[in-house]
N, CA, C and O of each residue as an XYZ file, in Angstrom:
736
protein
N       0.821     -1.190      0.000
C       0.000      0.000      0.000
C       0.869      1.259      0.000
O       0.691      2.313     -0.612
N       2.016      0.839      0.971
C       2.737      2.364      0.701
C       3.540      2.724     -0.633
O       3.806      3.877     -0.972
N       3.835      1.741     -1.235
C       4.442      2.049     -2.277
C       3.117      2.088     -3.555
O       3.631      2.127     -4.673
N       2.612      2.087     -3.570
C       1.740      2.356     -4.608
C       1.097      4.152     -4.084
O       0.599      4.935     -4.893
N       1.335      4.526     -2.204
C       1.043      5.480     -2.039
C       1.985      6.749     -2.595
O       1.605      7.905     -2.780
N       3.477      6.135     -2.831
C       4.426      7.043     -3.201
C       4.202      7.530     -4.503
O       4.106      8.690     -4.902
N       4.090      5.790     -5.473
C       4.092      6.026     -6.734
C       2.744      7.036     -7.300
O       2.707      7.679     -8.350
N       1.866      6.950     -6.420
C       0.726      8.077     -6.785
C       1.314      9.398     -6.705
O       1.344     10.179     -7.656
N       1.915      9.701     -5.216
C       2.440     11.113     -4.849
C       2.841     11.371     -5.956
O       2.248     12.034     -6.806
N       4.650     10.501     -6.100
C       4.948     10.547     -7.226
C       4.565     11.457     -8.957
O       4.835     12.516     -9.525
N       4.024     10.576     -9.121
C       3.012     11.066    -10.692
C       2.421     12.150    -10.415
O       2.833     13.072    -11.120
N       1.417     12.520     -9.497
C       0.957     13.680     -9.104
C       1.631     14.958     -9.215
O       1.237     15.987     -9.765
N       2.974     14.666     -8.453
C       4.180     15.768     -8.226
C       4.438     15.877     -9.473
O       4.195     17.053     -9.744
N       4.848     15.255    -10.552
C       5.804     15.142    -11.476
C       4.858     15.834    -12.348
O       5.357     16.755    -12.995
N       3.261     15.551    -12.572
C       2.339     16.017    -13.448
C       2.383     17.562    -13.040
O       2.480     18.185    -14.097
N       2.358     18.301    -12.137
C       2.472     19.479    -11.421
C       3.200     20.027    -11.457
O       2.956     21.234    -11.458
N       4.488     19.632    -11.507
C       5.726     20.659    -11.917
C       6.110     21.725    -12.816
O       5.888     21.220    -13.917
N       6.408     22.516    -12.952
C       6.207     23.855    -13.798
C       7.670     24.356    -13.155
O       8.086     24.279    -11.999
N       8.404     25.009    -14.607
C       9.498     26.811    -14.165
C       8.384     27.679    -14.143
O       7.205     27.588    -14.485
N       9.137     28.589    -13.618
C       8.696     30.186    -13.440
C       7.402     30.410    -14.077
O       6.355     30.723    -13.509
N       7.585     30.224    -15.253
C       6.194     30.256    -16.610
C       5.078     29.767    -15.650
O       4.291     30.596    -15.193
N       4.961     28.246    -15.274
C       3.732     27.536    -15.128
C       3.710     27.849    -14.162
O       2.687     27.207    -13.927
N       4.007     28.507    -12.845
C       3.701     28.449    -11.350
C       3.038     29.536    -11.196
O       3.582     30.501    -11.733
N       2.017     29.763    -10.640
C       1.338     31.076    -10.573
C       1.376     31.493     -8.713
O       1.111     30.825     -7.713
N       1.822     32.853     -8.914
C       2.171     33.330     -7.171
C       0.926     33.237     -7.107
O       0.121     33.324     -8.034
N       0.628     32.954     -5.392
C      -0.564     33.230     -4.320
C      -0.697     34.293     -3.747
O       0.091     34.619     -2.859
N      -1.817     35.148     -4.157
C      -2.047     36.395     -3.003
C      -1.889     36.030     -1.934
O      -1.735     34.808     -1.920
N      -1.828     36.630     -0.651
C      -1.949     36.626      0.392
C      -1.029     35.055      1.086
O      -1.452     34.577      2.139
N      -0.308     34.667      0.665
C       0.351     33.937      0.715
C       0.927     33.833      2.075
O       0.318     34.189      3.083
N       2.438     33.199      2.069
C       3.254     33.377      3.718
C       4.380     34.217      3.531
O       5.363     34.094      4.261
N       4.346     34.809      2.892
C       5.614     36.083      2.682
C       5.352     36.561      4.060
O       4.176     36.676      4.403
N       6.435     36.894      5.010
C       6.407     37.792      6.340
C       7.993     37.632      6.586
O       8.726     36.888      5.935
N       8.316     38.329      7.466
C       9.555     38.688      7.573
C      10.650     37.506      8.311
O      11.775     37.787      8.723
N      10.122     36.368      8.350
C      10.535     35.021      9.077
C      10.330     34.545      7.687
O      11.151     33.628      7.716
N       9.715     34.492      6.211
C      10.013     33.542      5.780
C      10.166     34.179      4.291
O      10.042     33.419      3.330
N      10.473     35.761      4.051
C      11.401     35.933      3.259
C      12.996     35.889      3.248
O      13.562     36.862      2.749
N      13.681     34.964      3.697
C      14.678     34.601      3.290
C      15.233     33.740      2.092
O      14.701     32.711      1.676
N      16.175     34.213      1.689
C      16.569     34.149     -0.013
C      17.318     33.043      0.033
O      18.173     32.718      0.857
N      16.723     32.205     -1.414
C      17.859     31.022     -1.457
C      19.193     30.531     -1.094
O      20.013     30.905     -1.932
N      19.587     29.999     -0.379
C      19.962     30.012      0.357
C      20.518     28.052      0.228
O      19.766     27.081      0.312
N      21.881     28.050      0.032
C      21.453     26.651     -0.266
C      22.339     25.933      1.581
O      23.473     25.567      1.271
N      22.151     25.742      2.845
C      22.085     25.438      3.842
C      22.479     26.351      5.016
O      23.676     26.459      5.284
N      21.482     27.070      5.794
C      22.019     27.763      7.109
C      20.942     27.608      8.074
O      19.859     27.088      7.802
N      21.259     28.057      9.169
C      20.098     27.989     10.358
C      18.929     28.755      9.495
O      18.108     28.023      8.943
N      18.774     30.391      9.316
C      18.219     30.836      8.748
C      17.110     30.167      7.667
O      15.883     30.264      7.705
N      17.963     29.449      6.681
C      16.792     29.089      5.893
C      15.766     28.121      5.936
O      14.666     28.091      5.383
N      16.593     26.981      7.042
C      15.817     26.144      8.089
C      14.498     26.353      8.891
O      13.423     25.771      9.034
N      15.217     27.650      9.411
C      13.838     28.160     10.208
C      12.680     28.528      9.680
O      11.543     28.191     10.010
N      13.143     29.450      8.592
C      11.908     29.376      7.319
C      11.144     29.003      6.800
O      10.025     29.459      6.569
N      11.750     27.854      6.448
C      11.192     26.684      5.904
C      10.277     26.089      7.358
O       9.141     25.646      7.184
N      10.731     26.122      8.399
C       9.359     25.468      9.404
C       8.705     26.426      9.674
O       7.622     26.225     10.224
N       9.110     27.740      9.396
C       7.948     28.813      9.552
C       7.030     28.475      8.620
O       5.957     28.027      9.023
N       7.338     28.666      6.728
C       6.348     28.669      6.122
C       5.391     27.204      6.062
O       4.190     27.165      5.796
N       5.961     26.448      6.271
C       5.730     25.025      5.926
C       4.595     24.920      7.277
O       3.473     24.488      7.013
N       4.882     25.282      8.573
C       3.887     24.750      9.771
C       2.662     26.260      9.542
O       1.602     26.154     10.158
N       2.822     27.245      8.889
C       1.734     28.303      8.821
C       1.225     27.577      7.765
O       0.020     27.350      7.874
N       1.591     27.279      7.090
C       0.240     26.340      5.850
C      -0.273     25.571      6.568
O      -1.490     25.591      6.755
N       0.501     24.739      7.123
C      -0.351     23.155      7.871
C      -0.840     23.530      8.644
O      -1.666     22.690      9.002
N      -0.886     24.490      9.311
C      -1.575     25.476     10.243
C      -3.454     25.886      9.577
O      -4.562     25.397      9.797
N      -3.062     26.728      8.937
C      -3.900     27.408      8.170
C      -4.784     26.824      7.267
O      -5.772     27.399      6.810
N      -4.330     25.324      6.922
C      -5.040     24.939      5.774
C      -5.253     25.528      4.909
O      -6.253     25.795      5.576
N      -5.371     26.136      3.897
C      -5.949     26.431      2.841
C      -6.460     26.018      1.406
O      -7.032     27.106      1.464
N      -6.602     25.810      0.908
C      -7.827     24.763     -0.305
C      -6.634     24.679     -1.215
O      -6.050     25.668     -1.657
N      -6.310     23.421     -1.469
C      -5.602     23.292     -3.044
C      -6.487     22.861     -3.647
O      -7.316     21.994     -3.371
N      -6.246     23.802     -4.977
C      -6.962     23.497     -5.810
C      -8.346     23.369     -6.055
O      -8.827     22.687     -6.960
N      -9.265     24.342     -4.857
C     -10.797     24.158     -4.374
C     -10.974     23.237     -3.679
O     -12.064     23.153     -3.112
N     -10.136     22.387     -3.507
C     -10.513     21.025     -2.291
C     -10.434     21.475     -0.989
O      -9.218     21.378     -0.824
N     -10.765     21.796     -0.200
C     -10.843     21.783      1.417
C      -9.955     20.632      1.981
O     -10.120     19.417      1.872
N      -8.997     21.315      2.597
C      -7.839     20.896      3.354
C      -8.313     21.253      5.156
O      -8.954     22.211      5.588
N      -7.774     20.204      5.824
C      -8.082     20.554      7.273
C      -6.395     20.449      7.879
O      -5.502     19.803      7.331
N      -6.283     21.127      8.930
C      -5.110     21.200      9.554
C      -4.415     20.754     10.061
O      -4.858     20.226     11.081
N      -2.959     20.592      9.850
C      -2.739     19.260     10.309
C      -0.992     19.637     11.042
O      -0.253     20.617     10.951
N      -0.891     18.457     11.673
C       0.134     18.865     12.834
C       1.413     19.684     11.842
O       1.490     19.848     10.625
N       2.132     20.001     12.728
C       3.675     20.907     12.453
C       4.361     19.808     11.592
O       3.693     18.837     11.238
N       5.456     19.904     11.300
C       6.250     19.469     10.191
C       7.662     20.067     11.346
O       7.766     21.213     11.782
N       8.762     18.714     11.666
C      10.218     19.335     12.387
C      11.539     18.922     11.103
O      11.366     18.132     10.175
N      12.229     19.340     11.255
C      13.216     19.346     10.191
C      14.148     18.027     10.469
O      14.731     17.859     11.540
N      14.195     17.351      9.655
C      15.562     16.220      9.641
C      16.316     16.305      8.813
O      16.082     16.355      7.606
N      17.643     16.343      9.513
C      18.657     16.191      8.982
C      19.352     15.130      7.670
O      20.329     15.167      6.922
N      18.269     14.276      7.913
C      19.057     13.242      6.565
C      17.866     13.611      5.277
O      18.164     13.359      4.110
N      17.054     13.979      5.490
C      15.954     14.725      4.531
C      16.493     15.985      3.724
O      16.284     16.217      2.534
N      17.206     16.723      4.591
C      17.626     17.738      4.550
C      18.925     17.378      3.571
O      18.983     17.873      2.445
N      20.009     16.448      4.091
C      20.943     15.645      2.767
C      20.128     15.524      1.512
O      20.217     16.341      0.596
N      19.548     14.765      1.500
C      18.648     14.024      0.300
C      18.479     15.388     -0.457
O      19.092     15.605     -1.503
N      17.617     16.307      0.115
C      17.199     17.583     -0.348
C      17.841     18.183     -1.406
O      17.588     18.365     -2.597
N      19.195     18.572     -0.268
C      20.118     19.074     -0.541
C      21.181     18.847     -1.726
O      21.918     19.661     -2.282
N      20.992     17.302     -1.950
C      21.728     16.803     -3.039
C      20.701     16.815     -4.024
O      21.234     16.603     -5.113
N      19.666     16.942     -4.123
C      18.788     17.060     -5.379
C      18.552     17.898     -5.865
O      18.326     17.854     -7.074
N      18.480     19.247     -5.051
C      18.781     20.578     -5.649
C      20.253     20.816     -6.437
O      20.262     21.215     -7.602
N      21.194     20.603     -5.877
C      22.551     20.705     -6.533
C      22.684     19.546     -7.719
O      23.352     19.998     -8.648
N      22.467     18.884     -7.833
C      22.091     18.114     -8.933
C      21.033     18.651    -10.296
O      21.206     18.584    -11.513
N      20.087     19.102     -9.606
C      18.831     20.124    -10.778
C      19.783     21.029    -11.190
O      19.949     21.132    -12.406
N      20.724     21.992    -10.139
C      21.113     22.685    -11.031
C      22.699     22.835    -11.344
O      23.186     23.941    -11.580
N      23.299     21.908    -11.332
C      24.604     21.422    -11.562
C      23.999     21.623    -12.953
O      24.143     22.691    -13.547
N      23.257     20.494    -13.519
C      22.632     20.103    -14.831
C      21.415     20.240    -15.595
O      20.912     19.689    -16.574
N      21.047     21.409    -14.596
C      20.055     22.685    -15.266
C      18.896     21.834    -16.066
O      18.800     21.484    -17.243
N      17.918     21.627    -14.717
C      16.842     20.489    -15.338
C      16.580     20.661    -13.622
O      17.280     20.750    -12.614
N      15.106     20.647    -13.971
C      13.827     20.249    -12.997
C      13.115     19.077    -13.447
O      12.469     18.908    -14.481
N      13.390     18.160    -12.313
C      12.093     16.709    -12.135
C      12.599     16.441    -10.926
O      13.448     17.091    -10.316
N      11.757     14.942    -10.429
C      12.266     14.223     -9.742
C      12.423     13.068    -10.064
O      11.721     12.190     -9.563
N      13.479     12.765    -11.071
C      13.959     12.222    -11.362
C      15.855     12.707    -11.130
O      16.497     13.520    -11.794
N      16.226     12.025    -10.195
C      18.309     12.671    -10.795
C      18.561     12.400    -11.873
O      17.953     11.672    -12.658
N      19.627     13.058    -12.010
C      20.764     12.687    -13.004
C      20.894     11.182    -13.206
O      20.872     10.613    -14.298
N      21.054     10.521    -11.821
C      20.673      9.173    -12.102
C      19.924      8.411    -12.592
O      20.173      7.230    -12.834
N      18.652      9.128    -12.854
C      17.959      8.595    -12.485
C      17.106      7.894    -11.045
O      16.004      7.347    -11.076
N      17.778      8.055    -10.112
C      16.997      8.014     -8.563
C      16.069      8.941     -8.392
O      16.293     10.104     -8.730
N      14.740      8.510     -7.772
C      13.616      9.048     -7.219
C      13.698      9.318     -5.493
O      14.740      9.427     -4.848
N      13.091      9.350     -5.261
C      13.182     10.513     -3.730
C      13.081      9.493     -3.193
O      14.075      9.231     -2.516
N      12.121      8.574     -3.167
C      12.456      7.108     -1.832
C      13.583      6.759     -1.846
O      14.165      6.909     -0.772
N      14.457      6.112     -3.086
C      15.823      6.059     -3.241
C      16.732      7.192     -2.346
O      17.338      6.969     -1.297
N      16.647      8.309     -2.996
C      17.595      9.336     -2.291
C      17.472      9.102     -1.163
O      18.418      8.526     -0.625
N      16.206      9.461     -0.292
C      16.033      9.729      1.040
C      16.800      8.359      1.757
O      17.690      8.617      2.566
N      16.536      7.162      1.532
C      17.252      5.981      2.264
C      18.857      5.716      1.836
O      19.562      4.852      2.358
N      19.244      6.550      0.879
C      20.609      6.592      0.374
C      21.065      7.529      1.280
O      22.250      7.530      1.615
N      20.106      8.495      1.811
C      20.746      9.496      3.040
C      20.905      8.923      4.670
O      21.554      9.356      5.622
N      20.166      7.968      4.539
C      19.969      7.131      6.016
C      18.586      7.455      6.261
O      18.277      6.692      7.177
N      17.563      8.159      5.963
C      16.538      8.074      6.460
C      15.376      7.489      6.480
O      14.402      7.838      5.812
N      15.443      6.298      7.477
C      14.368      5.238      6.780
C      12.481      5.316      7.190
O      11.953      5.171      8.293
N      11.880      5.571      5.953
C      10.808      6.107      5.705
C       9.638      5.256      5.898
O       9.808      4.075      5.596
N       8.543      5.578      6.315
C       7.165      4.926      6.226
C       6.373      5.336      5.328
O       5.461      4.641      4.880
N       6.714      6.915      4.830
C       5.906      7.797      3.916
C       7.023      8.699      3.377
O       8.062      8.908      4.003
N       6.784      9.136      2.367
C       7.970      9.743      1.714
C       7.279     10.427      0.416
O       6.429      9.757     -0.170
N       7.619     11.823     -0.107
C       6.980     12.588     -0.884
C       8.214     13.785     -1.052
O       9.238     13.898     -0.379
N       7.703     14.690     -2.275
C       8.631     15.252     -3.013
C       8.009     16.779     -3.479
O       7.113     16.670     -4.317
N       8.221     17.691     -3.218
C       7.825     18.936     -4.265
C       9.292     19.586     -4.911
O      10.257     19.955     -4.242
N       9.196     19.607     -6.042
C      10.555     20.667     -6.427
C      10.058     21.343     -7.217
O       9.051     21.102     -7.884
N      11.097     22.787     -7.219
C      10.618     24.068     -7.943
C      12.074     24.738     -8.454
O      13.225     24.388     -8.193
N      11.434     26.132     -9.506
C      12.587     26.560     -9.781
C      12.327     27.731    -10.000
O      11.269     28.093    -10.514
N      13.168     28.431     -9.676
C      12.959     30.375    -10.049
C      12.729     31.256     -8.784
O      12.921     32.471     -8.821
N      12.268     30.538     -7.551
C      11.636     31.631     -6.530
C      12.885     32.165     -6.024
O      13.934     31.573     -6.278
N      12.879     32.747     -5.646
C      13.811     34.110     -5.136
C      13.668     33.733     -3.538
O      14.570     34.377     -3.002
N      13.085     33.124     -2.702
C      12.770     33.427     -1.430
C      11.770     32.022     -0.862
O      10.816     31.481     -1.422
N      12.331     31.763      0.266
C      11.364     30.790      0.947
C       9.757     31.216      0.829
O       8.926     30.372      0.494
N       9.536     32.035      1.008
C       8.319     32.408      0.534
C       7.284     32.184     -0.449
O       6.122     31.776     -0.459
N       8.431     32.746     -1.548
C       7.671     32.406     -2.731
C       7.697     31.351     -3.477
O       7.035     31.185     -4.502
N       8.619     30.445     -2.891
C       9.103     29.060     -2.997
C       7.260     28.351     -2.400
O       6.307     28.151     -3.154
N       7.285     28.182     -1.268
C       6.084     27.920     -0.719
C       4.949     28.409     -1.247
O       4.112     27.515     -1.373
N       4.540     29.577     -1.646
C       3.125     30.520     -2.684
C       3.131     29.573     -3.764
O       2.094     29.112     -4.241
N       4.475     29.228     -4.221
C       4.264     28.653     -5.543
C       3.837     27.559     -5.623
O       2.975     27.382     -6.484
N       4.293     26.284     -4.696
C       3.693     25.390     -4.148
C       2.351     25.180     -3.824
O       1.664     24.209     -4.141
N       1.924     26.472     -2.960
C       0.742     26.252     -2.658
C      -0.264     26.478     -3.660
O      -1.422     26.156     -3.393
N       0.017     26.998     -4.798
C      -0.310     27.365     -6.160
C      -0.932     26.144     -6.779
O      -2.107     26.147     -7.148
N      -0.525     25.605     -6.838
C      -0.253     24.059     -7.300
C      -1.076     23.316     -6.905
O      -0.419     22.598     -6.151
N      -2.207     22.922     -6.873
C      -3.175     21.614     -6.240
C      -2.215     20.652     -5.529
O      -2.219     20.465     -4.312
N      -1.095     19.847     -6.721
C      -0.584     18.625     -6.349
C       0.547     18.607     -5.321
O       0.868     17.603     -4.685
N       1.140     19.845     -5.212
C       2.255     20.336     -4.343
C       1.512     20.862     -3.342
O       2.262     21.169     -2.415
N       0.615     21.056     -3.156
C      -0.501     21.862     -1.938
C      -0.924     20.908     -1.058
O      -0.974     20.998      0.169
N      -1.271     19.854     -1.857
C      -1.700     18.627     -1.363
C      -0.625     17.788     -0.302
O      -0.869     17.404      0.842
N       0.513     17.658     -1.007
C       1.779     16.933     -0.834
C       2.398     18.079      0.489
O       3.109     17.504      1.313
N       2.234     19.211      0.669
C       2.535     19.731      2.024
C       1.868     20.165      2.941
O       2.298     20.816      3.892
N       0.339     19.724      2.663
C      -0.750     19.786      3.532
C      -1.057     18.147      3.985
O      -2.034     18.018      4.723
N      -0.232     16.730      3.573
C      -0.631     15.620      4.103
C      -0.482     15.309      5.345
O       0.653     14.887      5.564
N      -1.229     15.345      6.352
C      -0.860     14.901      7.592
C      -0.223     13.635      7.922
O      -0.046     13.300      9.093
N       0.243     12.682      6.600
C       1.203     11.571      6.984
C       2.418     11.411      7.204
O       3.057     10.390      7.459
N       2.850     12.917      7.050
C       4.342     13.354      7.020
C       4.296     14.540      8.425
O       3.399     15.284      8.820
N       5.637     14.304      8.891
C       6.166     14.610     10.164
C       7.136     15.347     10.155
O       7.352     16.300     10.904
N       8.034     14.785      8.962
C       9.182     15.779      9.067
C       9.600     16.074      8.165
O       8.977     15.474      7.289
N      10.558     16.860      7.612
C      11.004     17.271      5.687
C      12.437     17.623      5.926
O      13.098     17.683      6.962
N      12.600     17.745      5.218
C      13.993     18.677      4.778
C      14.124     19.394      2.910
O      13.881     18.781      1.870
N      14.537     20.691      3.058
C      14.562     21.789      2.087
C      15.877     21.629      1.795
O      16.680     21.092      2.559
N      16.263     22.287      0.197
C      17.438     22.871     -0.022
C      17.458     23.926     -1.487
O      17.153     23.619     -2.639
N      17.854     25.026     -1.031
C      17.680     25.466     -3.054
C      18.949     25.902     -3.064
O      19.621     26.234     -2.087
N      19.337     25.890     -4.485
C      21.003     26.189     -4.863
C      20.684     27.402     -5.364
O      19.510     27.772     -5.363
N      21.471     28.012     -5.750
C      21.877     29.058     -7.014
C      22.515     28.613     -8.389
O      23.275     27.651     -8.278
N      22.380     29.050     -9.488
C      22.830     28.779    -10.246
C      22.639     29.436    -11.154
O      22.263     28.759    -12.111
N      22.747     31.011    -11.459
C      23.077     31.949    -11.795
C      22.910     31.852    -13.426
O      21.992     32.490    -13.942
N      23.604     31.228    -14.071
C      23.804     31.052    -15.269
C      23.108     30.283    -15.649
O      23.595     29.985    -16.739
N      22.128     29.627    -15.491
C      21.162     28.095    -15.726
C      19.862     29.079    -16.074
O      19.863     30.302    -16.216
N      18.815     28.190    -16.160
C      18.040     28.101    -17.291
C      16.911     28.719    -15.986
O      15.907     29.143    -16.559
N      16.841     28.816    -15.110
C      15.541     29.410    -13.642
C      16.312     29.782    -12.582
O      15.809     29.987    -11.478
N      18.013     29.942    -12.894
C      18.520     30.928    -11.753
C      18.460     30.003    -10.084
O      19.124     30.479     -9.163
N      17.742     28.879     -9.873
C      17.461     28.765     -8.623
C      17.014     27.658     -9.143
O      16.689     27.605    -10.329
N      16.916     26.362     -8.121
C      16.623     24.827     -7.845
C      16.636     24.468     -6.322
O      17.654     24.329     -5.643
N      14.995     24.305     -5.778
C      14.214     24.102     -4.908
C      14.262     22.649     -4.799
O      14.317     22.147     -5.921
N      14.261     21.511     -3.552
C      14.081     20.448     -3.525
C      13.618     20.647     -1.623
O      14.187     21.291     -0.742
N      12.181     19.649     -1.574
C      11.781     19.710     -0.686
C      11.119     18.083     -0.526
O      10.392     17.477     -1.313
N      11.712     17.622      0.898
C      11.596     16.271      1.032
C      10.529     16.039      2.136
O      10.997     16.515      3.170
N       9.145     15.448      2.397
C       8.255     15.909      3.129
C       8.472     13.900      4.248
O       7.466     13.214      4.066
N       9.005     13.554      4.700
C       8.423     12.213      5.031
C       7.960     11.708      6.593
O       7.766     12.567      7.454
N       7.820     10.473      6.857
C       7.301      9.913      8.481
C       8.457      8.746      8.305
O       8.680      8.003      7.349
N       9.167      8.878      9.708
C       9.934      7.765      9.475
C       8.984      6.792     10.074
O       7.855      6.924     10.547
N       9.953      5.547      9.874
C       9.913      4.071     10.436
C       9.623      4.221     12.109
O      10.184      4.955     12.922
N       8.263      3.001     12.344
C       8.251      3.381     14.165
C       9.858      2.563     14.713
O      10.576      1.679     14.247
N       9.883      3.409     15.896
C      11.125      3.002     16.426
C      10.846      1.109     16.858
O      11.760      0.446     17.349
């Protein structure tokens, strides 16, 4: 069941993905002064951000896509999520390409247990172009299938990372790892 739950996430995410072009900003969004911080590819700072914007959505609920979302617990940051993340962003834009798919070819269950983090639930949003944790998240929440995927209450913990890459094809590569580990 869970792997047919990924491979749905999966497809979902992948059908949803959009550069700059396809993502449409959210009014009223989580832009505030805790979670405009700028790409940023690993510091305390952008960490915190990221559980700012990420627990004010799950907070707030708000409708992807006209569906009614209900609220659902906080989201804490892990560190081997945060690897996984981290290497999938630098990878998008090492080689200037958005999916989730790597270079390898590896998908995010792969990555994430290639980082040590062993998963019960495991899910994926990546993006490209936002300038700011913020609008990283608006854009997401933009998105039905990425709205969905960080409003699931089966996930507990995530880890973020976006690179720079200046000269590439969206300037910026977002990778955000949402999962529940294994019970102890």
């Amino acid at each position: 069941m869970q792997i047919r739950h990924t491979v749905v996430t999966l497809a979902l995410l992948l059908a949803a993905c959009a550069g700059p072009d396809g993502e449409r900003p959210v009014s009223g969004g989580t832009a505030g002064p805790s979670t405009a911080v700028a790409c940023q590819d690993d510091d305390d700072a952008f960490r915190q951000a990221m559980v700012a914007a990420l627990n004010a959505a799950r907070s707030r609920a708000p409708a992807c896509g006209g569906e009614s979302m209900e609220p659902v617990r906080g989201l804490e940051w892990s560190p081997a999520l945060g690897k996984a993340a981290r290497a999938h962003a630098r990878d998008m834009a090492g080689n200037d390409f958005l999916g989730h798919a790597g270079s390898d070819g590896r998908r995010v269950d792969r990555r994430a247990s290639d980082a040590g983090y062993e998963w019960r639930a495991i899910g994926e949003n990546v993006g490209a172009g936002a300038r700011n944790v913020a609008q990283a998240v608006d854009h997401w929440l933009g998105s039905p299938a990425h709205c969905r995927n960080m409003l699931n209450g089966d996930y507990g913990e995530f880890g973020a990372a976006c690179v720079r890459a200046p000269d590439s094809r969206y300037g910026t590569y977002w990778a955000l790892i949402l999962g529940e580990p294994q019970p102890e």
